[in-house]
Amino acid sequence: MKENYTPLSISHKDHEAVAKQAKYKYVSLRALVFSVFVLFLVLGYNFLQMEMLSLRVWNRSFADAGMFLIGMSFALSGLCYFFNFLDSKILYRRDLGLNGFYLVSVHGLYSFLFSKFIPWFKYFESDRLLAFVPAVISLLIFLGMALISNKYAAKKLGGEKWRSLLRLGYIAYILGAAHAILWGFDDWMEWFGTSTLPPISLIIAVFVGFVLLLRMALWLALKKKSKK
């Protein structure tokens, strides 16, 4: 039996059948439109929460929206496994993940090279280094995932190895969340006890927790199924 190496063949009951039966066209374009919608939704929230609209707010919004999109990409595996009516949405997973990576990359490059708020050399100071290192490692792992997120890489690496490498994305996602939490923790402390909107980094932390719990539930379900 020929092994399926497409990006759809990770943990879903029957991704290959779903891919063949789905009638959606312009998957990448649809994912792009949705990604832009998420970006502006996040931007609007940050504007309401921070009460300003500056390059700094735009920059943070790129990172925040990227984290949500990457999380949605990861979550689709579990959601499509447990809820069959979502099966066809698995087609959007790769593009949502890549769009999230692009947004996070723009945030990283701008913050390190072009931001006037914090010069690049200040990221190596002790009070910022703890949050900076996880972000760099996370971005490098996501870069590696983006480079192999195609059929050619899947065939060259072999299905099992390819899937194992893509699962490193969860480590990168946790590190990205750690960066957001460490960077925004002071905002959390200022927010507690007030009636203002919570910092979006707190919402991201909750969302990341949901994505990881969903992945754990999927792993347990597949493990249980394999024993039958």
Coordinates of C-alpha atoms in Angstrom, one line a residue:
M1 CA 0.0 0.0 0.0
K2 CA 1.4 3.4 -1.0
E3 CA 1.9 5.7 1.9
N4 CA 0.3 9.1 1.7
Y5 CA 2.9 11.9 2.3
T6 CA 0.6 14.9 1.8
P7 CA 0.4 17.5 4.5
L8 CA -3.1 16.3 5.2
S9 CA -2.1 12.9 6.5
I10 CA -1.4 13.5 10.1
S11 CA -3.6 11.9 12.7
H12 CA -7.0 12.4 11.1
K13 CA -9.3 9.4 10.5
D14 CA -9.2 9.7 6.7
H15 CA -7.5 12.9 5.5
E16 CA -6.8 11.5 2.0
A17 CA -10.5 10.8 1.4
V18 CA -11.4 14.2 2.7
A19 CA -8.9 15.9 0.4
K20 CA -10.4 14.0 -2.6
Q21 CA -14.0 14.7 -1.8
A22 CA -13.6 18.4 -0.7
K23 CA -15.0 20.8 -3.3
Y24 CA -13.4 23.9 -1.9
K25 CA -11.4 26.0 -4.4
Y26 CA -8.8 28.6 -3.8
V27 CA -7.8 27.2 -0.4
S28 CA -4.7 29.4 -0.1
L29 CA -6.7 32.6 -1.0
R30 CA -9.5 31.7 1.5
A31 CA -6.9 31.1 4.2
L32 CA -5.2 34.4 3.3
V33 CA -8.5 36.4 3.6
F34 CA -9.2 34.7 7.0
S35 CA -5.7 35.5 8.2
V36 CA -6.1 39.1 7.3
F37 CA -9.4 39.2 9.1
V38 CA -7.7 37.7 12.2
L39 CA -5.0 40.3 12.0
F40 CA -7.4 43.2 11.9
L41 CA -9.5 41.6 14.7
V42 CA -6.4 41.4 16.9
L43 CA -5.4 44.9 15.9
G44 CA -8.8 46.2 16.9
Y45 CA -8.6 44.5 20.2
N46 CA -5.1 45.8 20.9
F47 CA -6.2 49.3 20.0
L48 CA -9.1 49.1 22.5
Q49 CA -6.9 47.6 25.2
M50 CA -3.9 49.9 24.7
E51 CA -5.9 53.0 23.5
M52 CA -3.4 53.8 20.8
L53 CA -2.6 52.9 17.2
S54 CA 1.1 53.1 16.5
L55 CA 3.7 51.0 14.8
R56 CA 4.4 49.3 18.1
V57 CA 0.7 48.2 18.3
W58 CA 0.8 47.0 14.7
N59 CA 4.0 45.1 15.5
R60 CA 2.5 43.4 18.5
S61 CA -0.7 42.6 16.6
F62 CA 1.4 40.8 13.9
A63 CA 2.8 38.5 16.6
D64 CA -0.5 38.0 18.4
A65 CA -2.4 37.2 15.2
G66 CA 0.4 34.9 14.1
M67 CA 0.1 32.9 17.4
F68 CA -3.6 32.6 16.9
L69 CA -3.2 31.4 13.3
I70 CA -0.5 28.8 14.2
G71 CA -2.6 27.6 17.1
M72 CA -5.7 27.2 14.8
S73 CA -3.5 25.2 12.4
F74 CA -2.4 22.9 15.2
A75 CA -6.0 22.7 16.6
L76 CA -7.5 21.6 13.3
S77 CA -6.0 18.1 13.7
G78 CA -7.9 17.4 16.9
L79 CA -11.0 19.3 15.9
C80 CA -11.3 17.5 12.6
Y81 CA -10.7 14.1 14.4
F82 CA -13.4 14.6 17.0
F83 CA -15.9 16.6 15.0
N84 CA -16.6 15.1 11.6
F85 CA -18.5 18.1 10.3
L86 CA -15.2 20.0 10.3
D87 CA -13.4 17.4 8.2
S88 CA -13.1 19.5 5.1
K89 CA -11.5 22.4 7.1
I90 CA -8.3 20.3 7.4
L91 CA -7.4 21.6 4.0
Y92 CA -6.7 25.0 5.5
R93 CA -4.2 23.8 8.1
R94 CA -1.0 24.2 6.2
D95 CA -1.9 27.7 4.9
L96 CA -3.0 29.0 8.2
G97 CA 0.2 27.7 9.8
L98 CA 2.3 29.3 7.1
N99 CA 0.4 32.6 7.3
G100 CA 0.9 32.6 11.1
F101 CA 4.6 32.0 10.6
Y102 CA 4.9 34.9 8.1
L103 CA 3.2 37.3 10.6
V104 CA 5.4 36.2 13.5
S105 CA 8.5 36.6 11.3
V106 CA 7.5 40.1 10.4
H107 CA 7.2 40.9 14.1
G108 CA 10.5 39.3 14.9
L109 CA 12.4 41.1 12.1
Y110 CA 10.8 44.5 12.8
S111 CA 11.4 44.2 16.6
F112 CA 15.1 43.2 16.2
L113 CA 16.2 45.4 13.3
F114 CA 13.9 48.3 12.9
S115 CA 12.1 49.1 16.1
K116 CA 12.9 52.4 17.7
F117 CA 11.2 51.4 20.9
I118 CA 13.9 48.9 21.9
P119 CA 17.3 48.9 20.1
W120 CA 18.5 45.5 19.0
F121 CA 21.4 45.3 21.5
K122 CA 19.1 45.8 24.5
Y123 CA 17.5 42.4 23.9
F124 CA 20.7 40.9 25.2
E125 CA 20.4 42.7 28.6
S126 CA 19.5 40.4 31.5
D127 CA 16.0 41.7 32.0
R128 CA 15.0 41.0 28.4
L129 CA 17.2 38.0 27.5
L130 CA 14.9 35.5 29.2
A131 CA 12.0 36.5 27.0
F132 CA 14.2 37.0 23.9
V133 CA 15.8 33.5 23.7
P134 CA 12.6 31.5 23.6
A135 CA 11.3 33.8 20.8
V136 CA 14.5 33.2 18.7
I137 CA 14.4 29.4 19.1
S138 CA 10.7 29.3 18.4
L139 CA 11.1 31.3 15.2
L140 CA 14.0 29.1 14.0
I141 CA 11.9 25.9 14.5
F142 CA 9.0 27.4 12.7
L143 CA 11.3 28.4 9.9
G144 CA 12.4 24.8 9.6
M145 CA 8.8 23.6 9.6
A146 CA 7.9 26.1 6.8
L147 CA 10.8 24.8 4.7
I148 CA 9.7 21.2 4.9
S149 CA 6.0 21.9 4.7
N150 CA 5.6 20.5 1.2
K151 CA 5.2 17.2 -0.7
Y152 CA 8.8 17.2 -2.0
A153 CA 10.3 17.4 1.6
A154 CA 7.8 14.7 2.7
K155 CA 8.9 12.3 0.1
K156 CA 12.6 13.0 0.6
L157 CA 12.4 12.6 4.4
G158 CA 9.9 9.8 4.5
G159 CA 6.4 10.1 6.0
E160 CA 7.2 9.1 9.6
K161 CA 10.3 11.3 9.9
W162 CA 8.6 14.2 8.2
R163 CA 5.6 14.0 10.6
S164 CA 8.0 13.8 13.6
L165 CA 9.8 16.9 12.5
L166 CA 6.6 18.8 12.1
R167 CA 5.5 17.9 15.6
L168 CA 8.4 20.0 16.8
G169 CA 6.1 22.8 16.1
Y170 CA 4.4 22.2 19.4
I171 CA 7.7 23.0 21.2
A172 CA 8.1 26.1 19.1
Y173 CA 4.5 27.1 20.0
I174 CA 5.2 26.6 23.7
L175 CA 8.3 28.7 23.4
G176 CA 6.4 31.4 21.5
A177 CA 3.8 31.4 24.3
A178 CA 6.6 31.6 26.9
H179 CA 7.9 34.7 25.1
A180 CA 4.5 36.3 25.1
I181 CA 3.9 35.5 28.8
L182 CA 7.3 36.7 30.0
W183 CA 7.0 39.9 27.9
G184 CA 3.4 40.6 29.0
F185 CA 3.5 39.4 32.6
D186 CA 3.8 42.9 34.0
D187 CA 0.7 43.9 32.1
W188 CA -1.1 41.0 33.7
M189 CA -0.3 42.2 37.1
E190 CA -1.5 45.7 36.3
W191 CA -4.7 44.4 34.8
F192 CA -5.8 42.2 37.7
G193 CA -8.4 43.9 39.8
T194 CA -9.3 46.5 37.1
S195 CA -12.3 46.6 34.8
T196 CA -10.3 47.1 31.6
L197 CA -9.9 44.5 28.8
P198 CA -7.3 41.8 29.7
P199 CA -3.9 41.9 27.9
I200 CA -4.0 39.9 24.7
S201 CA -1.0 38.0 25.9
L202 CA -3.2 36.5 28.7
I203 CA -5.8 35.5 26.1
I204 CA -3.0 33.9 24.0
A205 CA -1.8 31.9 27.0
V206 CA -5.3 30.5 27.5
F207 CA -5.6 29.7 23.8
V208 CA -2.2 27.9 23.8
G209 CA -3.4 25.9 26.8
F210 CA -6.5 24.9 24.9
V211 CA -4.5 23.9 21.8
L212 CA -2.1 21.7 23.9
L213 CA -5.0 20.0 25.8
L214 CA -6.7 19.3 22.5
R215 CA -3.5 17.7 21.2
M216 CA -3.2 15.6 24.3
A217 CA -6.8 14.4 23.9
L218 CA -6.0 13.5 20.3
W219 CA -2.9 11.6 21.4
L220 CA -4.8 9.7 24.0
A221 CA -7.6 8.9 21.6
L222 CA -5.2 7.5 19.0
K223 CA -3.3 5.5 21.6
K224 CA -6.6 4.0 22.8
K225 CA -7.6 3.2 19.2
S226 CA -4.3 1.5 18.4
K227 CA -4.8 -0.9 21.3
K228 CA -8.1 -2.2 19.9

